[in-house]
CSV table of C-alpha atoms in Angstrom, one decimal:
chain,number,residue,atom,x,y,z
A,20,MET,CA,140.5,105.1,142.5
A,21,PRO,CA,140.0,108.7,141.9
A,22,ARG,CA,139.3,109.7,138.2
A,23,ARG,CA,142.1,111.7,136.4
A,24,GLY,CA,141.3,114.3,133.8
A,25,PHE,CA,143.2,115.0,130.6
A,26,PRO,CA,146.6,116.6,130.9
A,27,PRO,CA,146.6,120.3,130.3
A,28,ASN,CA,146.9,121.3,126.5
A,29,PRO,CA,150.5,120.9,125.7
A,30,MET,CA,150.3,123.6,123.1
A,31,PRO,CA,150.5,127.2,124.4
A,32,GLU,CA,147.7,129.4,123.7
A,33,ASN,CA,149.8,131.6,121.6
A,34,TYR,CA,150.9,128.6,119.3
A,35,VAL,CA,150.3,129.2,115.6
A,36,ARG,CA,149.6,125.9,113.6
A,37,LEU,CA,151.4,126.2,110.3
A,38,ASP,CA,147.8,125.4,108.4
A,39,GLN,CA,146.5,128.7,110.1
A,40,ILE,CA,148.8,130.7,107.9
A,41,THR,CA,146.9,131.7,104.7
A,42,ASP,CA,148.5,133.6,101.6
A,43,GLU,CA,147.2,136.8,102.9
A,44,LEU,CA,148.5,136.2,106.4
A,45,TYR,CA,151.8,135.2,104.8
A,46,ASP,CA,152.1,138.4,102.9
A,47,LYS,CA,151.1,140.8,105.9
A,48,PHE,CA,153.6,138.9,108.2
A,49,CYS,CA,156.6,139.4,105.7
A,50,LYS,CA,155.6,143.1,105.0
A,51,GLU,CA,155.3,143.8,109.1
A,52,VAL,CA,158.7,142.1,109.5
A,53,LEU,CA,160.5,143.6,106.5
A,54,GLU,CA,159.0,147.0,106.5
A,55,GLU,CA,158.4,147.3,110.5
A,56,VAL,CA,154.9,148.8,109.9
A,57,GLU,CA,151.9,147.3,111.4
A,58,GLN,CA,149.4,146.0,108.8
A,59,GLU,CA,145.6,146.4,108.7
A,60,CYS,CA,144.0,143.3,109.6
A,61,THR,CA,141.0,141.7,111.5
A,62,PRO,CA,141.5,141.1,115.2
A,63,GLN,CA,141.9,137.3,114.7
A,64,GLU,CA,144.7,138.1,112.2
A,65,ARG,CA,146.4,140.6,114.4
A,66,LYS,CA,146.3,138.0,117.2
A,67,LEU,CA,148.0,135.4,114.8
A,68,LEU,CA,150.5,138.0,113.5
A,69,ASP,CA,151.4,139.1,117.1
A,70,ASN,CA,151.8,135.4,118.1
A,71,MET,CA,154.1,134.7,114.9
A,72,SER,CA,156.2,137.7,115.8
A,73,SER,CA,156.4,137.0,119.6
A,74,SER,CA,157.1,133.4,119.2
A,75,GLY,CA,160.5,133.8,117.5
A,76,ASP,CA,159.8,130.8,115.2
A,77,PHE,CA,159.3,132.8,112.1
A,78,GLY,CA,161.4,135.5,110.2
A,79,ALA,CA,161.3,137.0,106.8
A,80,ALA,CA,164.0,137.0,104.2
A,81,VAL,CA,164.4,138.7,100.7
A,82,ASP,CA,165.6,137.3,97.3
A,83,PHE,CA,165.6,133.8,98.2
A,84,TYR,CA,167.0,131.6,95.3
A,85,ASP,CA,166.0,127.9,94.6
A,86,GLU,CA,167.2,126.1,91.7
A,87,ILE,CA,163.8,124.9,90.9
A,88,MET,CA,161.5,127.7,92.3
A,89,GLY,CA,163.9,130.4,90.9
A,90,GLU,CA,164.0,133.6,92.7
A,91,LEU,CA,161.4,134.4,95.2
A,92,PRO,CA,161.5,138.0,96.3
A,93,VAL,CA,160.1,137.6,100.0
A,94,VAL,CA,159.7,134.3,101.9
A,95,MET,CA,159.0,133.3,105.5
A,96,VAL,CA,161.8,131.5,107.2
A,97,HIS,CA,161.0,128.9,110.0
A,98,MET,CA,163.9,130.1,112.5
A,99,ARG,CA,164.3,126.8,114.2
A,100,THR,CA,165.1,124.9,111.1
A,101,SER,CA,166.4,127.6,108.9
A,102,LYS,CA,164.2,126.4,106.3
A,103,VAL,CA,161.7,128.3,104.1
A,104,PHE,CA,158.1,128.2,104.8
A,105,LEU,CA,156.2,128.7,101.5
A,106,SER,CA,152.7,130.2,101.5
A,107,PRO,CA,149.9,127.6,100.4
A,108,SER,CA,149.9,128.9,96.7
A,109,LEU,CA,153.7,128.8,96.4
A,110,ARG,CA,153.5,125.1,97.9
A,111,GLU,CA,151.3,124.1,95.1
A,112,LYS,CA,153.7,125.8,92.4
A,113,CYS,CA,156.6,124.1,94.1
A,114,ILE,CA,155.1,120.7,93.8
A,115,GLU,CA,154.4,121.3,90.1
A,116,LYS,CA,157.7,122.8,89.4
A,117,VAL,CA,159.9,120.2,91.4
A,118,ILE,CA,158.0,117.3,89.5
A,119,ALA,CA,158.6,119.0,86.2
A,120,VAL,CA,162.3,119.2,86.8
A,121,LYS,CA,162.6,115.8,88.6
A,122,LYS,CA,160.3,113.6,86.5
A,123,CYS,CA,163.2,112.4,84.1
A,124,GLU,CA,165.3,111.0,87.3
A,125,PRO,CA,165.3,107.2,87.8
A,126,ASN,CA,163.2,107.7,91.1
A,127,PRO,CA,161.3,111.1,90.5
A,128,ILE,CA,159.0,110.9,93.8
A,129,CYS,CA,162.1,110.3,95.9
A,130,ALA,CA,164.1,112.9,94.3
A,131,SER,CA,161.3,115.4,94.6
A,132,LEU,CA,160.4,114.5,98.0
A,133,ALA,CA,164.2,114.9,99.2
A,134,HIS,CA,164.4,118.3,97.6
A,135,ILE,CA,161.4,119.6,99.2
A,136,GLN,CA,162.3,118.2,102.5
A,137,GLN,CA,165.8,119.7,102.4
A,138,LEU,CA,164.8,123.2,101.7
A,139,PHE,CA,161.2,123.8,102.8
A,140,VAL,CA,159.0,123.2,106.0
A,141,GLY,CA,155.3,123.5,106.2
A,142,PHE,CA,154.3,120.9,103.6
A,143,PRO,CA,151.9,118.1,104.7
A,144,PRO,CA,153.2,114.8,106.4
A,145,GLU,CA,155.5,112.6,104.1
A,146,ILE,CA,152.9,110.1,103.1
A,147,ARG,CA,150.4,112.8,101.8
A,148,LEU,CA,153.2,114.7,100.2
A,149,ARG,CA,154.3,111.6,98.5
A,150,HIS,CA,150.6,110.9,97.3
A,151,MET,CA,150.4,114.7,96.1
A,152,LEU,CA,153.8,114.3,94.3
A,153,VAL,CA,152.7,111.0,92.5
A,154,ALA,CA,149.3,112.7,91.5
A,155,GLU,CA,151.4,115.7,90.0
A,156,LEU,CA,153.7,113.2,88.2
A,157,GLU,CA,150.6,111.4,86.7
A,158,LYS,CA,149.1,114.9,85.7
A,159,GLN,CA,152.3,115.9,83.8
A,160,GLU,CA,153.2,112.4,82.6
A,161,PRO,CA,150.2,110.5,82.0
A,162,GLY,CA,150.5,106.5,82.1
A,163,THR,CA,153.3,106.6,84.7
A,164,LEU,CA,150.8,105.0,87.2
A,165,SER,CA,150.0,101.4,87.4
A,166,GLU,CA,146.2,100.4,87.3
A,167,ASP,CA,146.6,99.6,91.3
A,168,ASP,CA,148.3,103.2,91.8
A,169,LYS,CA,145.3,104.8,89.9
A,170,ARG,CA,142.8,102.9,91.9
A,171,ILE,CA,144.5,103.9,95.3
A,172,MET,CA,144.9,107.3,94.2
A,173,ALA,CA,141.1,107.6,93.7
A,174,LEU,CA,140.6,106.7,97.4
A,175,PRO,CA,140.5,109.3,100.2
A,176,PRO,CA,143.7,109.9,101.8
A,177,SER,CA,142.8,108.0,104.9
A,178,ALA,CA,141.9,104.9,103.0
A,179,ARG,CA,145.1,104.7,100.6
A,180,PHE,CA,147.5,102.7,103.1
A,181,THR,CA,145.0,100.1,103.8
A,182,ALA,CA,144.1,99.5,100.3
A,183,ARG,CA,147.6,98.5,99.1
A,184,PRO,CA,147.7,95.0,97.8
A,185,ASN,CA,150.1,92.3,99.3
A,186,THR,CA,150.4,94.3,102.5
A,187,LYS,CA,150.4,91.2,104.7
A,188,ALA,CA,153.8,89.6,105.3
A,189,GLU,CA,153.1,86.2,103.8
A,190,GLY,CA,151.4,87.7,100.6
A,191,ASP,CA,154.8,89.5,99.5
A,192,ASN,CA,157.7,88.0,97.8
A,193,ILE,CA,160.4,89.2,100.2
A,194,SER,CA,162.1,86.6,102.3
A,195,ARG,CA,162.4,86.8,105.7
A,196,PHE,CA,166.2,87.6,105.4
A,197,GLN,CA,165.4,90.4,103.1
A,198,ARG,CA,162.8,91.8,105.3
A,199,ARG,CA,165.0,91.7,108.5
A,200,ASN,CA,168.0,93.2,106.7
A,201,CYS,CA,166.1,96.0,104.3
A,202,HIS,CA,166.9,98.6,106.8
A,203,ASN,CA,170.6,98.1,107.1
């Protein structure tokens, strides 16, 4: 049987990953789009900026208002989803502010997660974002985490799920009926 190679890379060469967009690149892109003036940058940054512009995935907007973040003078917009893409530093501030506002709700993590996912794009995957929100809640309101949660939050992100107690089906207190019908 002949050996088959790997399929070609599905990502085009000019694809820009969201984690490649730094605060500086974010600012340069917004200025280029809004002022229509090419910004001074390194060849690597120029390639990323050109790819971002030519892809049609990103745009820029002025005077964006969010009830929690307040007014942001300039933001990047992910055109496919019409959601705001925040710079890395703004993402950190967003997590702080959304927890500060939602911490008094019955389920502050779910409320915070819902707010972020409804308006913004570019945050880490949901489980990592949840862990970031839990850590921020514990920072703002010490004592909200159980001892198990504190132990789990001290682990590296890759080990957190497997460290949860009672993850085996027979070890939890949920009946088969409840487990079967919990997603209805």
